[in-house]
Protein backbone atom coordinates (compact mmCIF):
# COMPACT_ATOMS: atom_id res chain seq x y z
CA UNK A 1 34.90 28.49 29.24
CA UNK A 2 33.69 31.37 31.43
CA UNK A 3 31.99 33.04 28.45
CA UNK A 4 30.43 29.82 27.14
CA UNK A 5 29.04 28.51 30.42
CA UNK A 6 26.06 30.91 30.65
CA UNK A 7 25.05 29.92 27.08
CA UNK A 8 24.90 26.17 27.68
CA UNK A 9 21.26 26.00 28.92
CA UNK A 10 20.09 28.03 25.91
CA UNK A 11 22.20 25.92 23.55
CA UNK A 12 20.72 22.69 24.87
CA UNK A 13 17.14 23.92 24.95
CA UNK A 14 17.23 25.07 21.33
CA UNK A 15 19.24 22.06 20.13
CA UNK A 16 21.60 24.55 18.51
CA UNK A 17 24.66 22.56 19.54
CA UNK A 18 25.34 19.73 17.13
CA UNK A 19 26.53 16.46 18.58
CA UNK A 20 30.04 15.20 18.03
CA UNK A 21 30.23 12.33 15.51
CA UNK A 22 31.13 9.74 18.14
CA UNK A 23 28.56 10.87 20.73
CA UNK A 24 26.15 8.04 21.58
CA UNK A 25 22.57 7.93 20.36
CA UNK A 26 20.46 5.36 22.19
CA UNK A 27 17.49 3.45 20.84
CA UNK A 28 15.42 1.85 23.59
CA UNK A 29 12.20 -0.13 23.69
CA UNK A 30 10.63 -3.47 24.42
CA UNK A 31 9.83 -6.62 22.46
CA UNK A 32 6.82 -8.80 23.31
CA UNK A 33 5.37 -12.19 22.54
CA UNK A 34 1.83 -12.30 21.14
CA UNK A 35 0.33 -12.45 24.66
CA UNK A 36 2.29 -9.40 25.83
CA UNK A 37 4.90 -11.34 27.81
CA UNK A 38 8.63 -10.54 27.36
CA UNK A 39 10.10 -11.63 24.05
CA UNK A 40 12.13 -14.83 24.25
CA UNK A 41 12.79 -15.51 20.57
CA UNK A 42 16.32 -14.18 20.18
CA UNK A 43 17.91 -10.96 18.87
CA UNK A 44 15.94 -8.40 16.91
CA UNK A 45 17.18 -7.17 13.53
CA UNK A 46 17.95 -3.50 12.79
CA UNK A 47 18.01 -2.66 9.06
CA UNK A 48 18.69 0.43 6.95
CA UNK A 49 17.48 1.47 3.46
CA UNK A 50 19.77 1.34 0.43
CA UNK A 51 18.69 3.06 -2.81
CA UNK A 52 17.79 0.73 -5.69
CA UNK A 53 18.78 1.83 -9.23
CA UNK A 54 15.67 2.73 -11.23
CA UNK A 55 15.08 4.08 -14.76
CA UNK A 56 14.86 7.82 -15.32
CA UNK A 57 11.55 9.48 -14.41
CA UNK A 58 10.72 6.59 -12.06
CA UNK A 59 9.93 7.12 -8.36
CA UNK A 60 12.87 6.25 -6.09
CA UNK A 61 12.95 2.82 -4.47
CA UNK A 62 14.92 1.36 -1.61
CA UNK A 63 15.66 -2.04 -0.10
CA UNK A 64 16.42 -2.60 3.56
CA UNK A 65 19.71 -4.29 4.42
CA UNK A 66 20.75 -5.76 7.80
CA UNK A 67 22.66 -3.30 9.96
CA UNK A 68 22.88 -4.69 13.49
CA UNK A 69 21.34 -7.09 15.99
CA UNK A 70 19.48 -5.78 19.04
CA UNK A 71 19.31 -8.14 22.02
CA UNK A 72 16.44 -7.75 24.54
CA UNK A 73 16.98 -8.81 28.15
CA UNK A 74 14.86 -11.30 30.12
CA UNK A 75 12.15 -8.64 30.52
CA UNK A 76 12.04 -7.94 26.77
CA UNK A 77 13.75 -4.54 27.22
CA UNK A 78 16.63 -3.33 25.07
CA UNK A 79 18.98 -0.36 24.94
CA UNK A 80 20.95 -0.21 21.70
CA UNK A 81 23.85 2.19 21.21
CA UNK A 82 24.38 4.00 17.92
CA UNK A 83 26.40 7.15 17.24
CA UNK A 84 25.58 10.65 16.03
CA UNK A 85 27.60 9.89 12.89
CA UNK A 86 25.46 6.82 12.12
CA UNK A 87 22.15 8.61 12.57
CA UNK A 88 22.95 12.06 11.17
CA UNK A 89 22.55 13.66 14.60
CA UNK A 90 25.95 15.37 14.26
CA UNK A 91 24.43 17.39 11.38
CA UNK A 92 27.55 16.89 9.27
CA UNK A 93 26.78 16.46 5.58
CA UNK A 94 28.85 13.57 4.25
CA UNK A 95 28.50 10.94 1.52
CA UNK A 96 26.50 7.96 2.81
CA UNK A 97 25.26 4.81 1.09
CA UNK A 98 21.86 4.99 2.80
CA UNK A 99 18.72 6.53 1.37
CA UNK A 100 18.29 8.51 4.61
CA UNK A 101 20.65 8.83 7.59
CA UNK A 102 18.00 8.40 10.28
CA UNK A 103 15.68 5.76 8.73
CA UNK A 104 15.65 2.25 10.24
CA UNK A 105 13.52 -0.85 10.58
CA UNK A 106 13.43 -2.89 13.79
CA UNK A 107 12.10 -6.42 13.19
CA UNK A 108 11.33 -9.54 15.15
CA UNK A 109 13.34 -12.50 13.78
CA UNK A 110 12.07 -13.97 10.48
CA UNK A 111 9.16 -16.40 10.87
CA UNK A 112 8.95 -19.76 9.12
CA UNK A 113 5.31 -19.10 8.16
CA UNK A 114 6.16 -15.91 6.25
CA UNK A 115 4.63 -13.47 8.73
CA UNK A 116 6.61 -10.54 10.08
CA UNK A 117 6.39 -7.75 12.65
CA UNK A 118 8.38 -4.52 12.49
CA UNK A 119 8.66 -0.89 13.46
CA UNK A 120 9.83 1.38 10.60
CA UNK A 121 11.10 4.66 12.02
CA UNK A 122 12.90 7.93 11.57
CA UNK A 123 14.67 8.86 14.77
CA UNK A 124 16.31 12.07 15.94
CA UNK A 125 18.79 11.59 18.79
CA UNK A 126 17.89 9.33 21.73
CA UNK A 127 14.56 7.61 21.06
CA UNK A 128 12.25 5.20 22.83
CA UNK A 129 10.50 3.03 20.23
CA UNK A 130 6.92 1.81 20.73
CA UNK A 131 6.64 -1.84 21.78
CA UNK A 132 7.34 -4.39 19.05
CA UNK A 133 4.86 -7.22 19.48
CA UNK A 134 4.17 -10.46 17.61
CA UNK A 135 0.76 -10.62 15.87
CA UNK A 136 -1.08 -13.94 15.89
CA UNK A 137 -3.41 -13.04 13.05
CA UNK A 138 -5.26 -16.36 12.60
CA UNK A 139 -6.46 -15.42 9.10
CA UNK A 140 -9.36 -17.61 8.00
CA UNK A 141 -11.97 -17.83 5.27
CA UNK A 142 -15.69 -18.60 5.21
CA UNK A 143 -17.61 -19.55 2.09
CA UNK A 144 -19.52 -16.70 0.46
CA UNK A 145 -21.39 -16.38 -2.85
CA UNK A 146 -18.82 -16.62 -5.63
CA UNK A 147 -15.81 -16.72 -3.31
CA UNK A 148 -14.85 -16.35 0.35
CA UNK A 149 -15.02 -13.78 3.13
CA UNK A 150 -11.83 -13.30 5.12
CA UNK A 151 -11.57 -12.74 8.86
CA UNK A 152 -8.72 -12.50 11.37
CA UNK A 153 -7.96 -11.75 15.01
CA UNK A 154 -7.35 -8.03 15.51
CA UNK A 155 -3.97 -6.76 16.63
CA UNK A 156 -4.28 -6.02 20.38
CA UNK A 157 -3.93 -2.43 21.53
CA UNK A 158 -0.28 -1.91 22.52
CA UNK A 159 0.82 1.12 24.58
CA UNK A 160 0.29 4.39 22.68
CA UNK A 161 0.32 2.85 19.18
CA UNK A 162 -2.82 4.03 17.32
CA UNK A 163 -5.45 1.47 16.40
CA UNK A 164 -4.35 -0.13 13.14
CA UNK A 165 -5.87 -0.07 9.68
CA UNK A 166 -6.14 -3.43 7.95
CA UNK A 167 -5.31 -4.05 4.31
CA UNK A 168 -5.91 -7.14 2.18
CA UNK A 169 -3.86 -7.58 -0.99
CA UNK A 170 -3.70 -10.06 -3.85
CA UNK A 171 -0.30 -9.86 -5.52
CA UNK A 172 1.24 -10.83 -8.83
CA UNK A 173 4.88 -10.96 -9.92
CA UNK A 174 4.64 -7.55 -11.59
CA UNK A 175 2.44 -5.66 -9.15
CA UNK A 176 -0.67 -5.50 -7.02
CA UNK A 177 -3.76 -7.26 -8.32
CA UNK A 178 -6.20 -6.16 -5.62
CA UNK A 179 -6.37 -4.00 -2.50
CA UNK A 180 -9.08 -3.81 0.16
CA UNK A 181 -8.95 -1.14 2.85
CA UNK A 182 -11.18 -2.52 5.59
CA UNK A 183 -13.48 0.00 7.19
CA UNK A 184 -13.55 2.05 4.00
CA UNK A 185 -14.59 -0.46 1.37
CA UNK A 186 -16.80 -3.52 1.23
CA UNK A 187 -16.03 -6.44 3.51
CA UNK A 188 -12.93 -8.44 2.55
CA UNK A 189 -14.48 -10.66 -0.15
CA UNK A 190 -12.17 -12.41 -2.61
CA UNK A 191 -13.11 -14.55 -5.59
CA UNK A 192 -11.67 -16.05 -8.78
CA UNK A 193 -12.18 -12.77 -10.69
CA UNK A 194 -9.86 -11.01 -8.25
CA UNK A 195 -7.07 -13.59 -8.60
CA UNK A 196 -7.30 -14.10 -12.39
CA UNK A 197 -4.23 -16.04 -13.55
CA UNK A 198 -1.56 -13.54 -12.54
CA UNK A 199 -1.45 -13.78 -8.74
CA UNK A 200 0.29 -16.08 -6.28
CA UNK A 201 -3.05 -17.49 -5.09
CA UNK A 202 -2.75 -16.01 -1.59
CA UNK A 203 -4.35 -13.23 0.42
CA UNK A 204 -1.87 -10.93 2.18
CA UNK A 205 -3.27 -9.19 5.28
CA UNK A 206 -1.48 -6.33 7.02
CA UNK A 207 -2.17 -4.40 10.22
CA UNK A 208 -0.70 -0.91 9.87
CA UNK A 209 -0.41 2.02 12.30
CA UNK A 210 1.47 5.30 12.07
CA UNK A 211 2.43 7.52 14.98
CA UNK A 212 5.04 9.71 16.59
CA UNK A 213 6.81 10.13 19.89
CA UNK A 214 8.05 13.71 20.21
CA UNK A 215 9.96 15.16 23.15
CA UNK A 216 11.79 18.43 23.76
CA UNK A 217 15.16 17.24 22.49
CA UNK A 218 14.24 14.33 20.27
CA UNK A 219 11.56 12.85 18.04
CA UNK A 220 10.65 9.49 16.55
CA UNK A 221 8.15 9.00 13.72
CA UNK A 222 7.14 5.42 13.05
CA UNK A 223 5.03 2.86 11.24
CA UNK A 224 3.99 -0.23 13.22
CA UNK A 225 3.62 -3.00 10.62
CA UNK A 226 2.37 -6.56 11.06
CA UNK A 227 2.13 -8.85 8.04
CA UNK A 228 0.10 -12.02 8.52
CA UNK A 229 1.43 -15.21 6.94
CA UNK A 230 0.26 -15.50 3.31
CA UNK A 231 -3.15 -17.21 3.31
CA UNK A 232 -3.76 -19.73 0.51
CA UNK A 233 -7.15 -19.10 -1.10
CA UNK A 234 -9.30 -22.18 -1.84
CA UNK A 235 -9.93 -21.52 -5.55
CA UNK A 236 -8.19 -20.81 -8.84
CA UNK A 237 -8.34 -17.56 -10.76
CA UNK A 238 -10.47 -16.91 -13.85
CA UNK A 239 -9.17 -15.55 -17.14
CA UNK A 240 -11.33 -12.60 -18.32
CA UNK A 241 -13.06 -12.42 -21.70
CA UNK A 242 -11.21 -9.14 -22.26
CA UNK A 243 -7.71 -10.68 -22.11
CA UNK A 244 -5.67 -9.32 -25.02
CA UNK A 245 -8.39 -6.95 -26.25
CA UNK A 246 -7.43 -3.65 -27.84
CA UNK A 247 -8.33 -0.44 -26.05
CA UNK A 248 -8.85 3.20 -26.78
CA UNK A 249 -8.04 6.25 -24.65
CA UNK A 250 -9.96 9.14 -26.15
CA UNK A 251 -9.52 8.62 -29.92
CA UNK A 252 -6.23 6.72 -29.74
CA UNK A 253 -6.51 2.96 -30.35
CA UNK A 254 -3.77 1.08 -28.48
CA UNK A 255 -2.74 -2.40 -29.61
CA UNK A 256 -1.50 -4.30 -27.75
CA UNK A 257 -3.31 -2.72 -24.83
CA UNK A 258 -1.31 -2.51 -21.56
CA UNK A 259 -4.54 -2.72 -19.54
CA UNK A 260 -5.74 -6.10 -20.84
CA UNK A 261 -2.42 -7.96 -21.11
CA UNK A 262 -2.53 -9.78 -17.76
CA UNK A 263 0.28 -7.69 -16.31
CA UNK A 264 -0.06 -5.33 -13.37
CA UNK A 265 2.32 -2.44 -13.84
CA UNK A 266 0.84 1.03 -13.40
CA UNK A 267 0.82 2.59 -16.89
CA UNK A 268 -0.06 6.09 -18.07
CA UNK A 269 -3.42 6.16 -19.77
CA UNK A 270 -3.09 7.24 -23.43
CA UNK A 271 -4.90 10.45 -24.24
CA UNK A 272 -4.74 13.57 -26.39
CA UNK A 273 -1.42 15.48 -26.46
CA UNK A 274 -0.76 17.43 -23.26
CA UNK A 275 -3.80 15.85 -21.58
CA UNK A 276 -4.92 12.78 -19.67
CA UNK A 277 -7.68 10.43 -20.84
CA UNK A 278 -11.10 10.87 -19.26
CA UNK A 279 -12.29 7.42 -20.34
CA UNK A 280 -10.98 4.05 -21.46
CA UNK A 281 -12.72 1.80 -23.97
CA UNK A 282 -12.08 -1.92 -24.42
CA UNK A 283 -12.70 -3.26 -27.94
CA UNK A 284 -13.69 -6.95 -27.87
CA UNK A 285 -13.01 -9.22 -30.85
CA UNK A 286 -16.74 -10.06 -31.07
CA UNK A 287 -19.95 -9.06 -29.26
CA UNK A 288 -20.19 -10.59 -25.79
CA UNK A 289 -22.38 -10.15 -22.70
CA UNK A 290 -20.21 -8.94 -19.75
CA UNK A 291 -21.33 -9.71 -16.21
CA UNK A 292 -18.50 -8.21 -14.13
CA UNK A 293 -16.07 -5.33 -14.51
CA UNK A 294 -12.88 -5.21 -12.43
CA UNK A 295 -10.76 -2.03 -12.30
CA UNK A 296 -7.28 -2.37 -10.82
CA UNK A 297 -5.08 0.49 -9.66
CA UNK A 298 -6.81 3.52 -11.19
CA UNK A 299 -5.50 6.94 -10.20
CA UNK A 300 -8.18 9.53 -10.87
CA UNK A 301 -7.59 13.28 -10.91
CA UNK A 302 -10.47 14.97 -9.14
CA UNK A 303 -12.48 15.35 -5.94
CA UNK A 304 -13.40 12.45 -3.64
CA UNK A 305 -16.72 10.55 -3.64
CA UNK A 306 -16.70 9.64 -7.31
CA UNK A 307 -18.57 6.81 -9.04
CA UNK A 308 -17.55 4.44 -11.83
CA UNK A 309 -19.69 4.41 -14.97
CA UNK A 310 -19.73 1.39 -17.29
CA UNK A 311 -21.25 1.77 -20.75
CA UNK A 312 -21.58 -0.61 -23.69
CA UNK A 313 -21.92 -0.28 -27.44
CA UNK A 314 -22.18 -2.58 -30.44
CA UNK A 315 -20.78 -0.14 -33.01
CA UNK A 316 -18.88 2.45 -30.94
CA UNK A 317 -21.45 5.15 -31.76
CA UNK A 318 -24.59 4.42 -29.74
CA UNK A 319 -23.85 3.87 -26.05
CA UNK A 320 -25.97 2.36 -23.29
CA UNK A 321 -25.35 2.69 -19.56
CA UNK A 322 -24.75 -0.79 -18.15
CA UNK A 323 -24.32 0.20 -14.51
CA UNK A 324 -23.02 2.90 -12.17
CA UNK A 325 -21.15 1.96 -9.00
CA UNK A 326 -21.97 3.22 -5.52
CA UNK A 327 -19.93 6.20 -4.35
CA UNK A 328 -16.31 5.09 -4.03
CA UNK A 329 -14.30 5.85 -0.87
CA UNK A 330 -11.43 8.28 -1.15
CA UNK A 331 -8.30 6.07 -1.50
CA UNK A 332 -6.08 7.99 0.89
CA UNK A 333 -3.94 5.18 2.31
CA UNK A 334 -2.32 1.89 1.46
CA UNK A 335 -0.19 -0.81 3.06
CA UNK A 336 3.46 -0.44 3.95
CA UNK A 337 5.86 -1.79 1.33
CA UNK A 338 9.61 -2.05 1.83
CA UNK A 339 10.53 -0.89 -1.65
CA UNK A 340 9.05 2.57 -1.07
CA UNK A 341 9.44 2.83 2.73
CA UNK A 342 5.97 4.33 2.84
CA UNK A 343 2.28 3.45 2.94
CA UNK A 344 2.34 2.66 -0.77
CA UNK A 345 -0.89 2.26 -2.70
CA UNK A 346 -2.54 5.53 -1.72
CA UNK A 347 -4.73 7.14 -4.38
CA UNK A 348 -5.29 3.86 -6.26
CA UNK A 349 -8.88 2.69 -6.77
CA UNK A 350 -9.79 -1.00 -6.94
CA UNK A 351 -13.37 -1.55 -8.04
CA UNK A 352 -15.40 -4.69 -8.78
CA UNK A 353 -18.83 -4.07 -10.27
CA UNK A 354 -21.43 -6.74 -11.08
CA UNK A 355 -23.63 -5.94 -14.08
CA UNK A 356 -27.32 -6.83 -14.43
CA UNK A 357 -28.06 -10.27 -15.87
CA UNK A 358 -30.01 -8.71 -18.76
CA UNK A 359 -27.26 -6.46 -20.16
CA UNK A 360 -27.10 -6.71 -23.96
CA UNK A 361 -24.25 -8.15 -25.98
CA UNK A 362 -21.73 -5.42 -26.73
CA UNK A 363 -18.47 -5.18 -28.63
CA UNK A 364 -17.11 -2.13 -26.83
CA UNK A 365 -17.15 -1.36 -23.13
CA UNK A 366 -16.32 2.15 -21.89
CA UNK A 367 -15.39 3.03 -18.29
CA UNK A 368 -15.05 6.47 -16.74
CA UNK A 369 -15.21 8.20 -13.36
CA UNK A 370 -17.18 11.24 -12.27
CA UNK A 371 -18.58 12.97 -9.20
CA UNK A 372 -22.39 13.05 -9.00
CA UNK A 373 -24.22 16.29 -8.38
CA UNK A 374 -25.36 17.01 -4.79
CA UNK A 375 -28.95 16.18 -5.73
CA UNK A 376 -27.90 12.78 -7.03
CA UNK A 377 -27.85 13.85 -10.66
CA UNK A 378 -25.29 12.47 -13.11
CA UNK A 379 -21.75 13.87 -13.09
CA UNK A 380 -21.50 17.07 -15.15
CA UNK A 381 -18.17 15.93 -16.62
CA UNK A 382 -15.72 13.04 -16.62
CA UNK A 383 -12.61 13.03 -14.44
CA UNK A 384 -9.15 12.37 -15.86
CA UNK A 385 -7.57 8.95 -15.33
CA UNK A 386 -3.81 9.34 -14.99
CA UNK A 387 -2.58 5.79 -14.46
CA UNK A 388 -4.13 2.34 -14.46
CA UNK A 389 -3.02 -1.25 -13.90
CA UNK A 390 -5.67 -3.46 -15.51
CA UNK A 391 -9.29 -3.54 -16.64
CA UNK A 392 -10.99 -6.95 -16.82
CA UNK A 393 -14.38 -8.04 -18.17
CA UNK A 394 -15.92 -11.35 -17.14
CA UNK A 395 -18.88 -13.24 -18.52
CA UNK A 396 -21.20 -15.46 -16.53
CA UNK A 397 -19.38 -18.13 -14.45
């Protein structure tokens, strides 16, 4: 003991001394009602991520399973005891069922209206979580040309949690149908062309913040997530004129086409061997006059500030520019989804483009992305599209 005693301060300061498996690790924090008063709605839920079996060459997925209840006191404060073994703080490598030893979610109790509030975190030793507060979102809609504009009450500023980003989604049973990142894209407009016939008919709004609380001996990295109750939209979806159309990536005709089938999985765009397609062409059964183009979930390889080009042709040889979009924002972030334990949806573009009323009838419609020249000139070359969910063409309402 005499030899070890002088080394203890250095050991502690450098965190070189691993904890014993049964040493306590404390998670503290506070839970609040929507008005900031102490939480009175019962125990909080602490969950952990379990891996979900997925096919080979598929990104890993997880689902969160209940782990423990956390009970706040009359002031909304809580101090929950875990162990170094349960959080990986003992630094002993051992088989565990969890996707990560130090990943947790802390949630307010489930709400009857479908809304939820949670802190997703990775903690290292004793940690003080940011306040977990109920969000009264009050999502509402106002009539707008062709659809509705959404609005909601912002999430109040809470302690040191960064100001949130807001995301609006339309969802289908096989994937995301639409994503709006407020502050980066157009205002949150939704219409029948966005819903089509493959969504649940609701708008899903999320307030999302990410942050960290780092101290000398411990750290906590977190997402503060608030999902508004699903908001029923006051209209039905439209079926596009392109439903079931064949498509072509480069020179390869694909039938049936995975981008016109009314499903929403992200699919690799067909292209030449060892390369990605730089364009996608829809082949309609007969000449039609498109009025809107909707691109869902495009991942484009290339620099930011690109534009979408839409061209039409009657015979597949002579092409006419139908319209070019404004410069698209760089899709750097997306909402939090449980199955990935991350801000899923980053790098996916969702674009709706109205075409002029006098566009000609065409049998083929070609879409591609490119970055304009600094002087505003046309892109010198087309960017590669790696994956895509759906491309839809609509005629006049």
